[in-house]
PDB file of C-alpha atoms in Angstrom:
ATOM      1  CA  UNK A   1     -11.852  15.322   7.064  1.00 33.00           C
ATOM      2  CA  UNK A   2     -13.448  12.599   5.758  1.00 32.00           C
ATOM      3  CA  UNK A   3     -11.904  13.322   1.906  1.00 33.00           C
ATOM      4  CA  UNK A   4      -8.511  13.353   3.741  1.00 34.00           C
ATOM      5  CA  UNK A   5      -8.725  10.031   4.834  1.00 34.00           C
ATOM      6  CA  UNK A   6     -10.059   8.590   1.691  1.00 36.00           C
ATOM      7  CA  UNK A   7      -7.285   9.954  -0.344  1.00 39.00           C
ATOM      8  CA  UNK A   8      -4.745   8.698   2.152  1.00 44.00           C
ATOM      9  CA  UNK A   9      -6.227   5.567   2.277  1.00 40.00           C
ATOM     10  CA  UNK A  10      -5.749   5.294  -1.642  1.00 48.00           C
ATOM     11  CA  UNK A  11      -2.038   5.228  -0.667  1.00 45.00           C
ATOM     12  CA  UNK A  12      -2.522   8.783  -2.218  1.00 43.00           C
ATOM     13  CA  UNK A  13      -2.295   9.411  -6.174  1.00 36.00           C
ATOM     14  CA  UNK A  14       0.823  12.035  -6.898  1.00 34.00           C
ATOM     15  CA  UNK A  15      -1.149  14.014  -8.777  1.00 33.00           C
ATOM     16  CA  UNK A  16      -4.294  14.678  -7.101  1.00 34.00           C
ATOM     17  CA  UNK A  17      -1.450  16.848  -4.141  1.00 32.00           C
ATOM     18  CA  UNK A  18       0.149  18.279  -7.141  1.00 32.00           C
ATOM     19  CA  UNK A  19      -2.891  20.017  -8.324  1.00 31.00           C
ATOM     20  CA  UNK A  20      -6.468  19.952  -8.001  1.00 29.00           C
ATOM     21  CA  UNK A  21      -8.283  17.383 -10.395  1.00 31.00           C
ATOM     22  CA  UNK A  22     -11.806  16.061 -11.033  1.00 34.00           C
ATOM     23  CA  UNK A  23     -13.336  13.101  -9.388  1.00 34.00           C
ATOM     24  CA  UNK A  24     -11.707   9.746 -11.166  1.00 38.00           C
ATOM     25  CA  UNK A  25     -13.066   7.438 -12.906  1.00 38.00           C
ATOM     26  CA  UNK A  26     -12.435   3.764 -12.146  1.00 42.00           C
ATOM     27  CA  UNK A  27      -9.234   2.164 -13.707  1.00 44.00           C
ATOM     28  CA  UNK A  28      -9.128   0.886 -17.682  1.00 42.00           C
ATOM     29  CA  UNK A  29      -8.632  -2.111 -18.518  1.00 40.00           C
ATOM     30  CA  UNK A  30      -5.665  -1.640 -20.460  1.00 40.00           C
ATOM     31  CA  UNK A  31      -2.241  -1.482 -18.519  1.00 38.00           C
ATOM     32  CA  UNK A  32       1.080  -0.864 -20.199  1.00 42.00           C
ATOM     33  CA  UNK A  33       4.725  -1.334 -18.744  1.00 41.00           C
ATOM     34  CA  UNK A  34       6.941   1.603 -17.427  1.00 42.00           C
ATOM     35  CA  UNK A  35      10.461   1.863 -18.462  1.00 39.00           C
ATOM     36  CA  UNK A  36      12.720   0.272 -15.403  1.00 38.00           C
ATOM     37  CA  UNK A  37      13.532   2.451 -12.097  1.00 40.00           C
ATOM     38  CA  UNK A  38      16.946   3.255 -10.846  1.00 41.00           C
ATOM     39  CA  UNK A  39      16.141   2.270  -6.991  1.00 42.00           C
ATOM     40  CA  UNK A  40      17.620   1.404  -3.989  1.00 45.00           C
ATOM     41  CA  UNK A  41      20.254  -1.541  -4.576  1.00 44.00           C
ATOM     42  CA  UNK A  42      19.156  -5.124  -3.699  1.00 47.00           C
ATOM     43  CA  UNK A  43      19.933  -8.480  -3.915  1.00 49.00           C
ATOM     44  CA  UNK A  44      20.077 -11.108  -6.927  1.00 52.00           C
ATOM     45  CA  UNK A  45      19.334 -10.042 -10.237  1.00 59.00           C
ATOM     46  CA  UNK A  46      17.418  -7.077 -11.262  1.00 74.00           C
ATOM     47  CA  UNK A  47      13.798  -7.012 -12.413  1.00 81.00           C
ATOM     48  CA  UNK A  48      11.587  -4.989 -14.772  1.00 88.00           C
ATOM     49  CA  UNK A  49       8.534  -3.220 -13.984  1.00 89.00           C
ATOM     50  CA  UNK A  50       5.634  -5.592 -13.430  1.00 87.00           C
ATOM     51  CA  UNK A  51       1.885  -5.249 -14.628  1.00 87.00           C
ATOM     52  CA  UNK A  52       0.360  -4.558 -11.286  1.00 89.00           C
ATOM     53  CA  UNK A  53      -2.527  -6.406 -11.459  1.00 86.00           C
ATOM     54  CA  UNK A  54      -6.199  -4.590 -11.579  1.00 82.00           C
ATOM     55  CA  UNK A  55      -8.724  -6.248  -9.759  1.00 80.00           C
ATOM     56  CA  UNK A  56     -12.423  -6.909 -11.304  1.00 75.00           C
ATOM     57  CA  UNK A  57     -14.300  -3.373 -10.082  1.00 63.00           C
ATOM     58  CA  UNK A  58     -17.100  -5.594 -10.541  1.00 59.00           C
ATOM     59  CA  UNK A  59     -15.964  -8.170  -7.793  1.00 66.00           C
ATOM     60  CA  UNK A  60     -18.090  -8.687  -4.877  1.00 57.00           C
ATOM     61  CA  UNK A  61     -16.272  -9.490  -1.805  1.00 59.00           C
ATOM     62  CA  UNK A  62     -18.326 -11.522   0.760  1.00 53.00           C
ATOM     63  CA  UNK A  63     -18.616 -10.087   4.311  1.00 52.00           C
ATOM     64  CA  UNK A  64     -17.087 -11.686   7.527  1.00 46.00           C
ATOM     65  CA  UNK A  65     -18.223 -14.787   8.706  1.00 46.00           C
ATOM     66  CA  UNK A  66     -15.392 -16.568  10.733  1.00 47.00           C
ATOM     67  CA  UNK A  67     -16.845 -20.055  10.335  1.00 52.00           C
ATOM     68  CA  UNK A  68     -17.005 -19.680   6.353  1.00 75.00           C
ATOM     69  CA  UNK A  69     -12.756 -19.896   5.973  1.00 86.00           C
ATOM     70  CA  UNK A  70     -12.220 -23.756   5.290  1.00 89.00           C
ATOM     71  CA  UNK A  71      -8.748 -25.257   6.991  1.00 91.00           C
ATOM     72  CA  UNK A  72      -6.807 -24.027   3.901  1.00 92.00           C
ATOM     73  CA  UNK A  73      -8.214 -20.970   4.048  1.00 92.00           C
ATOM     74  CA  UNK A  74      -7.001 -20.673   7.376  1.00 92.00           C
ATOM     75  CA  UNK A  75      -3.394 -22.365   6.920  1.00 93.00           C
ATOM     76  CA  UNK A  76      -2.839 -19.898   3.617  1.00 94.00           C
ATOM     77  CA  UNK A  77      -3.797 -16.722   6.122  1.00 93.00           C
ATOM     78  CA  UNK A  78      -1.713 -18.439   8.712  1.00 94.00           C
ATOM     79  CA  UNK A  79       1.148 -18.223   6.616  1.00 95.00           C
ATOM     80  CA  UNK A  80       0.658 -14.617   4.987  1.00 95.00           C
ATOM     81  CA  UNK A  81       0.573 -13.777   8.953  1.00 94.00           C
ATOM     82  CA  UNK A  82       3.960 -15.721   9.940  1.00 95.00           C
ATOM     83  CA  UNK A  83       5.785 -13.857   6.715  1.00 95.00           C
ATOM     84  CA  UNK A  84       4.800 -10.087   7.133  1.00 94.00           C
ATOM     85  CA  UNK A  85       5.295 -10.948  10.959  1.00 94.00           C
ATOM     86  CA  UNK A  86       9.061 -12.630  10.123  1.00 94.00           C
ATOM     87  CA  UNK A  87      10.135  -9.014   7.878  1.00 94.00           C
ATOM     88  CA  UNK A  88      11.866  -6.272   9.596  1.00 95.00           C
ATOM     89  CA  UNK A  89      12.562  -4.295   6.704  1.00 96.00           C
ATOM     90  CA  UNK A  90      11.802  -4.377   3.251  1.00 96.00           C
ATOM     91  CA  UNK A  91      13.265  -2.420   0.222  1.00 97.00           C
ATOM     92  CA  UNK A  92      11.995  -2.580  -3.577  1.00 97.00           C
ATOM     93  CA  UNK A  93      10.730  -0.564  -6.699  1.00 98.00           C
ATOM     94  CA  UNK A  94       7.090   0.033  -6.773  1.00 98.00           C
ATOM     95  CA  UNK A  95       4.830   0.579  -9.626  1.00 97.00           C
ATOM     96  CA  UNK A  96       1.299   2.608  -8.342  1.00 96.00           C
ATOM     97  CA  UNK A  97      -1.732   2.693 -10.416  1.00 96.00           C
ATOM     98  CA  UNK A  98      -4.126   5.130  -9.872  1.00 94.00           C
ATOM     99  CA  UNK A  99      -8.249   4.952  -9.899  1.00 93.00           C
ATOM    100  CA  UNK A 100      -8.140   6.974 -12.899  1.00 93.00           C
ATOM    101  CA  UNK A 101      -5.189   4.515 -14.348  1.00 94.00           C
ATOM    102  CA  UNK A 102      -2.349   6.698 -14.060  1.00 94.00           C
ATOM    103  CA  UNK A 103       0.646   4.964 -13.487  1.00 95.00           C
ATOM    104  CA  UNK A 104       3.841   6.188 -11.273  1.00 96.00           C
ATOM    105  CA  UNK A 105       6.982   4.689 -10.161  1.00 97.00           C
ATOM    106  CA  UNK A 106       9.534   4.916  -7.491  1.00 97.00           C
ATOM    107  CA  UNK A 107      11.196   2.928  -4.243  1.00 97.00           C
ATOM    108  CA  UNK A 108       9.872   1.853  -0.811  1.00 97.00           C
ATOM    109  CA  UNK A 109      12.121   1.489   1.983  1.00 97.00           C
ATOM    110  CA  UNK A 110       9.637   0.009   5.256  1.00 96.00           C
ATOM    111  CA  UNK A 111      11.711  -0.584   8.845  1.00 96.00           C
ATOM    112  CA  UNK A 112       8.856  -1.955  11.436  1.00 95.00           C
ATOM    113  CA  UNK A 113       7.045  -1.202  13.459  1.00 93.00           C
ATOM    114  CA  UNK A 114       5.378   1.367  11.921  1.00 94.00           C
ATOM    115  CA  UNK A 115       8.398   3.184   9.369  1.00 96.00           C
ATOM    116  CA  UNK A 116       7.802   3.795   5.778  1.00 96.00           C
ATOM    117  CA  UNK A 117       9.228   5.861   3.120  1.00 97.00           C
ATOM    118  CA  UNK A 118       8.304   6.066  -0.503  1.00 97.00           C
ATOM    119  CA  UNK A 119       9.950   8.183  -2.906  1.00 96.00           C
ATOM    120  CA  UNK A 120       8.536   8.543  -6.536  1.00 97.00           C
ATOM    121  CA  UNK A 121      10.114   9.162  -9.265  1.00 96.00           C
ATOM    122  CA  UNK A 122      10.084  12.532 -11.024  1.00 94.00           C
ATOM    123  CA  UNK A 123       8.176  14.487 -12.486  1.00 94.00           C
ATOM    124  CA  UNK A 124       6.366  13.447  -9.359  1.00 94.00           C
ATOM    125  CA  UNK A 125       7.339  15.902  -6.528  1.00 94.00           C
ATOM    126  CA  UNK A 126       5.905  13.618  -3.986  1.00 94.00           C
ATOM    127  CA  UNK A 127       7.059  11.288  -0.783  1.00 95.00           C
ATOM    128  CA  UNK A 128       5.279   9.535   1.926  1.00 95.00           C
ATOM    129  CA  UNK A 129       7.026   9.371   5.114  1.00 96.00           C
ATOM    130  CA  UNK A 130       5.704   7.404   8.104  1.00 96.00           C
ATOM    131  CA  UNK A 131       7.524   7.862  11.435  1.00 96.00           C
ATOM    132  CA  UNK A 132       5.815   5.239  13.373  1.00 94.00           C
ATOM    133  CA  UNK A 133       2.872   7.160  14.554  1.00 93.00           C
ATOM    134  CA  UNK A 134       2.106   9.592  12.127  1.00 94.00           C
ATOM    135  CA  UNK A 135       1.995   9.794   8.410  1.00 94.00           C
ATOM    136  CA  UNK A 136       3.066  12.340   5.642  1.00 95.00           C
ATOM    137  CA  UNK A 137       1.980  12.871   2.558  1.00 94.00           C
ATOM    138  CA  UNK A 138       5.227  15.701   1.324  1.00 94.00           C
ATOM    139  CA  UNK A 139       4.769  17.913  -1.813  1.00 94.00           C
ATOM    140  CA  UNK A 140       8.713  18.777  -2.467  1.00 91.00           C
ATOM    141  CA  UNK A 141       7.865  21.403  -5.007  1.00 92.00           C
ATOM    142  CA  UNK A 142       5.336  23.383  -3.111  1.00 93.00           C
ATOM    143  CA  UNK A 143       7.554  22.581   0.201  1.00 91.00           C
ATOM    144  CA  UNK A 144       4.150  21.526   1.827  1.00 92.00           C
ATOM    145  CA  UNK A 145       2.709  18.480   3.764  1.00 93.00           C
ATOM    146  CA  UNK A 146      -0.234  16.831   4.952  1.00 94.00           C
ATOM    147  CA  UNK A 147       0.203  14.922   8.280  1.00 93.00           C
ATOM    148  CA  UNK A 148      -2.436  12.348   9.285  1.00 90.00           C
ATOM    149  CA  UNK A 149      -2.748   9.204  12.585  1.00 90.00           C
ATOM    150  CA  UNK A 150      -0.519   6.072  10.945  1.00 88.00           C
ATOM    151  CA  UNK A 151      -3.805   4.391  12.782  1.00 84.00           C
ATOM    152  CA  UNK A 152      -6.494   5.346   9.990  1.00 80.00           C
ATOM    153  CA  UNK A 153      -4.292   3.941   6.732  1.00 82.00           C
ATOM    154  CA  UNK A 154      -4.204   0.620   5.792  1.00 78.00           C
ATOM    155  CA  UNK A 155      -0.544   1.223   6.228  1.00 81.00           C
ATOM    156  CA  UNK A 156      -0.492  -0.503   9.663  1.00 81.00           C
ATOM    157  CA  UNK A 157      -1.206  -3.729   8.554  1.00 81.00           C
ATOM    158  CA  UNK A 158       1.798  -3.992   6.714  1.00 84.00           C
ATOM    159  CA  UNK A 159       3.878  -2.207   9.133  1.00 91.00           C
ATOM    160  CA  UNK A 160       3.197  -4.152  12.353  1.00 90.00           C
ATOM    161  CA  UNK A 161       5.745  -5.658  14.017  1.00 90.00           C
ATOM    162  CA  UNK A 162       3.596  -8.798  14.572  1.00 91.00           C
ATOM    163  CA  UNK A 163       0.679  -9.659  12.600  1.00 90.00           C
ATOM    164  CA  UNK A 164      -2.027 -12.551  12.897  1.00 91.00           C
ATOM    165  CA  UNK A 165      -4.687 -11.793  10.213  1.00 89.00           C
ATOM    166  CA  UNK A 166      -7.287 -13.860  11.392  1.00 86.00           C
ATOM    167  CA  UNK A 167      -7.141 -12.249  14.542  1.00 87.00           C
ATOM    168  CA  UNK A 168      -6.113  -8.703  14.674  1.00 78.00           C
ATOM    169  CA  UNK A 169      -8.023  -7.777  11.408  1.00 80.00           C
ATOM    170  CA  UNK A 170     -11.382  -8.005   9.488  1.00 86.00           C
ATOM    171  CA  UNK A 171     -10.587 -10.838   7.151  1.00 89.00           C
ATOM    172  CA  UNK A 172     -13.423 -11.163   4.277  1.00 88.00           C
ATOM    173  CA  UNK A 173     -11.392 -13.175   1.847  1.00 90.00           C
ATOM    174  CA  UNK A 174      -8.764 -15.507   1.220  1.00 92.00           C
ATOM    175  CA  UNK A 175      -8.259 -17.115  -2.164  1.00 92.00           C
ATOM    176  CA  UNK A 176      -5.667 -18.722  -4.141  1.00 93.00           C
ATOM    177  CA  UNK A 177      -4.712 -20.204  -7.534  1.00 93.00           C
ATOM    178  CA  UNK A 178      -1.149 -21.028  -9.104  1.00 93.00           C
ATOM    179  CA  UNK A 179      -0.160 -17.412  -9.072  1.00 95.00           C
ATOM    180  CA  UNK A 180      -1.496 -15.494  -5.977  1.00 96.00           C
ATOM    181  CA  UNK A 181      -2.730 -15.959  -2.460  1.00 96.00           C
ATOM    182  CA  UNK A 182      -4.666 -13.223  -1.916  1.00 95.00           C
ATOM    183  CA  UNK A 183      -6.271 -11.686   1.510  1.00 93.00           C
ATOM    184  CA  UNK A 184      -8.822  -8.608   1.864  1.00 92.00           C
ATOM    185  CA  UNK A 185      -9.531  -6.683   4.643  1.00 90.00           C
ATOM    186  CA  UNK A 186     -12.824  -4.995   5.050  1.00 87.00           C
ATOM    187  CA  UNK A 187     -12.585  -1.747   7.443  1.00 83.00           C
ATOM    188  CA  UNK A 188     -15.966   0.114   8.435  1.00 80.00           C
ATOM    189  CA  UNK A 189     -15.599   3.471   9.485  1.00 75.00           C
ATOM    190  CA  UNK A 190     -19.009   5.888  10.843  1.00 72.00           C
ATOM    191  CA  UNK A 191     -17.907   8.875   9.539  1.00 74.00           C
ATOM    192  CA  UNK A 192     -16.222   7.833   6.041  1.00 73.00           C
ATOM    193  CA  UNK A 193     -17.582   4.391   4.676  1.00 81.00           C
ATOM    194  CA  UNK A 194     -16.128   0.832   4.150  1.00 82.00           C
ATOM    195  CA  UNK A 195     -12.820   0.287   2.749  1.00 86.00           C
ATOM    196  CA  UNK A 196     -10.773  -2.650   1.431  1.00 89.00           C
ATOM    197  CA  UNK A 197      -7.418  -3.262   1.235  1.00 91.00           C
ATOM    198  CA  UNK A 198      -6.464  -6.743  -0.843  1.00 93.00           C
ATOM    199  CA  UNK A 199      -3.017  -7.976  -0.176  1.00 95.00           C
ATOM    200  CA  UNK A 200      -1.686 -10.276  -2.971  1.00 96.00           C
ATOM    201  CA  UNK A 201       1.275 -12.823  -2.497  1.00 97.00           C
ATOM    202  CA  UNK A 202       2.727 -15.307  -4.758  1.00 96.00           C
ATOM    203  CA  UNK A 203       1.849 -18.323  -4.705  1.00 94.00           C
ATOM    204  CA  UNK A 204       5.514 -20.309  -5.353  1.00 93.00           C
ATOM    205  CA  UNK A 205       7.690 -17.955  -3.316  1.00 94.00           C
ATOM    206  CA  UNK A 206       5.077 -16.362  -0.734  1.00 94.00           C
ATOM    207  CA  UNK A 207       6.446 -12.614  -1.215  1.00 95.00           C
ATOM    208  CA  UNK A 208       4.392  -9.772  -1.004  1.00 96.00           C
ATOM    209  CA  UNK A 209       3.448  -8.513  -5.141  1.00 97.00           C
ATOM    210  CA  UNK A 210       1.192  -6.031  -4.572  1.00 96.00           C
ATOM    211  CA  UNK A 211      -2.118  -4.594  -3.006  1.00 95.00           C
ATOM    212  CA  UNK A 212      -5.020  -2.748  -3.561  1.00 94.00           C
ATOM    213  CA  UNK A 213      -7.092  -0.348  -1.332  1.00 92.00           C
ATOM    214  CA  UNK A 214     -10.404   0.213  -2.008  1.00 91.00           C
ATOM    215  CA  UNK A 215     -12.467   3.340  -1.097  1.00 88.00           C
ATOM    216  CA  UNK A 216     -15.983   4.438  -0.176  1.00 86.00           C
ATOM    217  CA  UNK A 217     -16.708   5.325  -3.325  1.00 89.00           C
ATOM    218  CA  UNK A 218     -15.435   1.995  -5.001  1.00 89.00           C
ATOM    219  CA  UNK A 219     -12.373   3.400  -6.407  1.00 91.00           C
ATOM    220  CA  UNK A 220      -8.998   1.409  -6.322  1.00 93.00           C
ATOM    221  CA  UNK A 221      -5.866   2.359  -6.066  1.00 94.00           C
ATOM    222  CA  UNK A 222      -3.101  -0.410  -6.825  1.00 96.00           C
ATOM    223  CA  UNK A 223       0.572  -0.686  -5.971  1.00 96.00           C
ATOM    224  CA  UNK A 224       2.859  -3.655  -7.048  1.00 97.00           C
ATOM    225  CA  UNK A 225       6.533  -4.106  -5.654  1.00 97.00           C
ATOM    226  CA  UNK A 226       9.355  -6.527  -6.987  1.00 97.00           C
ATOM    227  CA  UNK A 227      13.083  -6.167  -6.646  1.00 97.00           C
ATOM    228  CA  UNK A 228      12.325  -6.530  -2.844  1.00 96.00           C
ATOM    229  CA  UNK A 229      15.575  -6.798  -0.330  1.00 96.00           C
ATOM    230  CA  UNK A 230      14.648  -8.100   3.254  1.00 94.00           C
ATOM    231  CA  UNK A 231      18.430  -7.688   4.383  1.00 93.00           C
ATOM    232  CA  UNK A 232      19.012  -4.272   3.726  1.00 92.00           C
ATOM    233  CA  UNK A 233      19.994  -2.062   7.035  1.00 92.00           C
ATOM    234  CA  UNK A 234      18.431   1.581   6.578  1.00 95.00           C
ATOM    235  CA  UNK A 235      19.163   4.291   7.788  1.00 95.00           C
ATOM    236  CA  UNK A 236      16.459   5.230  10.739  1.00 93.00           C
ATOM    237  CA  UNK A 237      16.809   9.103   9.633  1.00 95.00           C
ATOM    238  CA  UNK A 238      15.032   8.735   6.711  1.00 95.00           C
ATOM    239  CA  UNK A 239      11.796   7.888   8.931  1.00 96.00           C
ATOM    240  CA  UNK A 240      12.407  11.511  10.665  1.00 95.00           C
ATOM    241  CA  UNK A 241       9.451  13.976   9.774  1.00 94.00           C
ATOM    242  CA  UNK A 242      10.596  17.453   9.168  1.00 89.00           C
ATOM    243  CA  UNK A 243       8.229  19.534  10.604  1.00 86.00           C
ATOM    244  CA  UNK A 244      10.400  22.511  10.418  1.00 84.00           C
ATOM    245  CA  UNK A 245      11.039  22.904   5.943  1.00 80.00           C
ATOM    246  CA  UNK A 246       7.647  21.906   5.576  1.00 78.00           C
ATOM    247  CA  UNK A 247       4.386  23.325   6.288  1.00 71.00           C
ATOM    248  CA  UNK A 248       0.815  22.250   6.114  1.00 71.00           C
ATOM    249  CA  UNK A 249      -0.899  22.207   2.893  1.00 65.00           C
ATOM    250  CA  UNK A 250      -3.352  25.294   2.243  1.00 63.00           C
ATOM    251  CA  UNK A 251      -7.280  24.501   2.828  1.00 55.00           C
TER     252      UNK A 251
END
């Protein structure tokens, strides 16, 4: 159970549910750019691919003590909080990186509360599906699916309908320079460990760019969108879960 969670919780590498694979190791340094997605349509001009942006595995996040956040700590979580709280959907391209610094591609559709879809692009078979309570992670070639609570991924956070960071989560971190404002959120779990998830927005426009989670085991897994649409109206089917094609993965 407790290897389920973690690899859900790494927003789930495509090809560790396509076939069985050794135990990564933590992501190069060296990152290069994927050719451009096709993607859902959106609004203004078209980006490329970005660099998602590895963090330091060598960084050591401080733990959470309230009274450490300074007032512009506080005012840059306050407004991280009032943006992922104004969003009811969001479409885009996203580019993942895996702990073992694989790198796959595909789009994100998210309707709140608690609705996700991401699609990647072949020769990945995989989607992730989120209904508003539970989660799927969907193997299209093998026709199979793992279903786990939308309550133990770091999922939620993004996919609340209203969010107040310092509040409602573990806050261990808020930093900025002239590109980023970034916040991480510590989660401590009995049976699996302590995870991280480190949301990253920019600085000039406040959109979300990317985030990474962080496992037990230290391993990140990284995902960076752009060509984001907040206007788009989806289609609430494409939330359904299909219990009835798919079945539950073997083991």
């Amino acid at each position: 159970m407790a290897s389920v969670i973690l690899i859900t919780a790494a927003m789930v590498s495509a090809a560790s549910f396509a076939q069985t694979v050794p135990v990564p190791k933590p992501a190069p340094k060296g990152r290069d750019g994927g050719p451009p997605s096709g993607g859902p349509s959106i609004t203004g001009a078209t980006q490329t691919p970005p660099n998602p942006v590895i963090p330091d595995p060598r960084r050591n996040v401080p733990s959470s003590i309230f009274q450490t956040f300074d007032a512009n700590q506080k005012a840059q979580a306050a407004k991280v909080s009032a943006y992922l709280s104004s969003l009811s959907t969001l479409v885009g391209n996203f580019v993942q990186v895996g702990p073992d610094g694989s790198k796959t591609q595909g789009d994100f559709y998210i309707q709140k509360p608690g609705k996700v879809r991401f699609e990647y692009d072949a020769p990945s078979p995989i989607d992730i599906v989120a209904d508003g309570s539970s989660l799927v992670v969907r193997d299209r070639k093998l026709a199979t699916q793992d279903v786990y609570p939308l309550s133990q991924t770091p999922l939620r956070f993004l996919l609340s309908d209203r969010i107040d960071l310092m509040k409602d989560t573990n806050v261990v971190n808020v930093s900025a320079d002239d590109v980023f404002v970034s916040v991480t959120i510590e989660e401590k779990q009995a049976l699996v460990g302590t995870s991280r998830l480190m949301l990253m927005f920019g600085a000039k426009d406040g959109q979300l760019k990317q985030w990474t989670v962080t496992d037990p085991q230290g391993y990140d897994t990284t995902i960076a969108v752009y060509n984001l649409d907040a206007g788009k109206k989806l289609d609430p089917g494409m939330f359904k879960i299909d219990f009835t094609n798919y079945g539950q993965s073997p083991g």
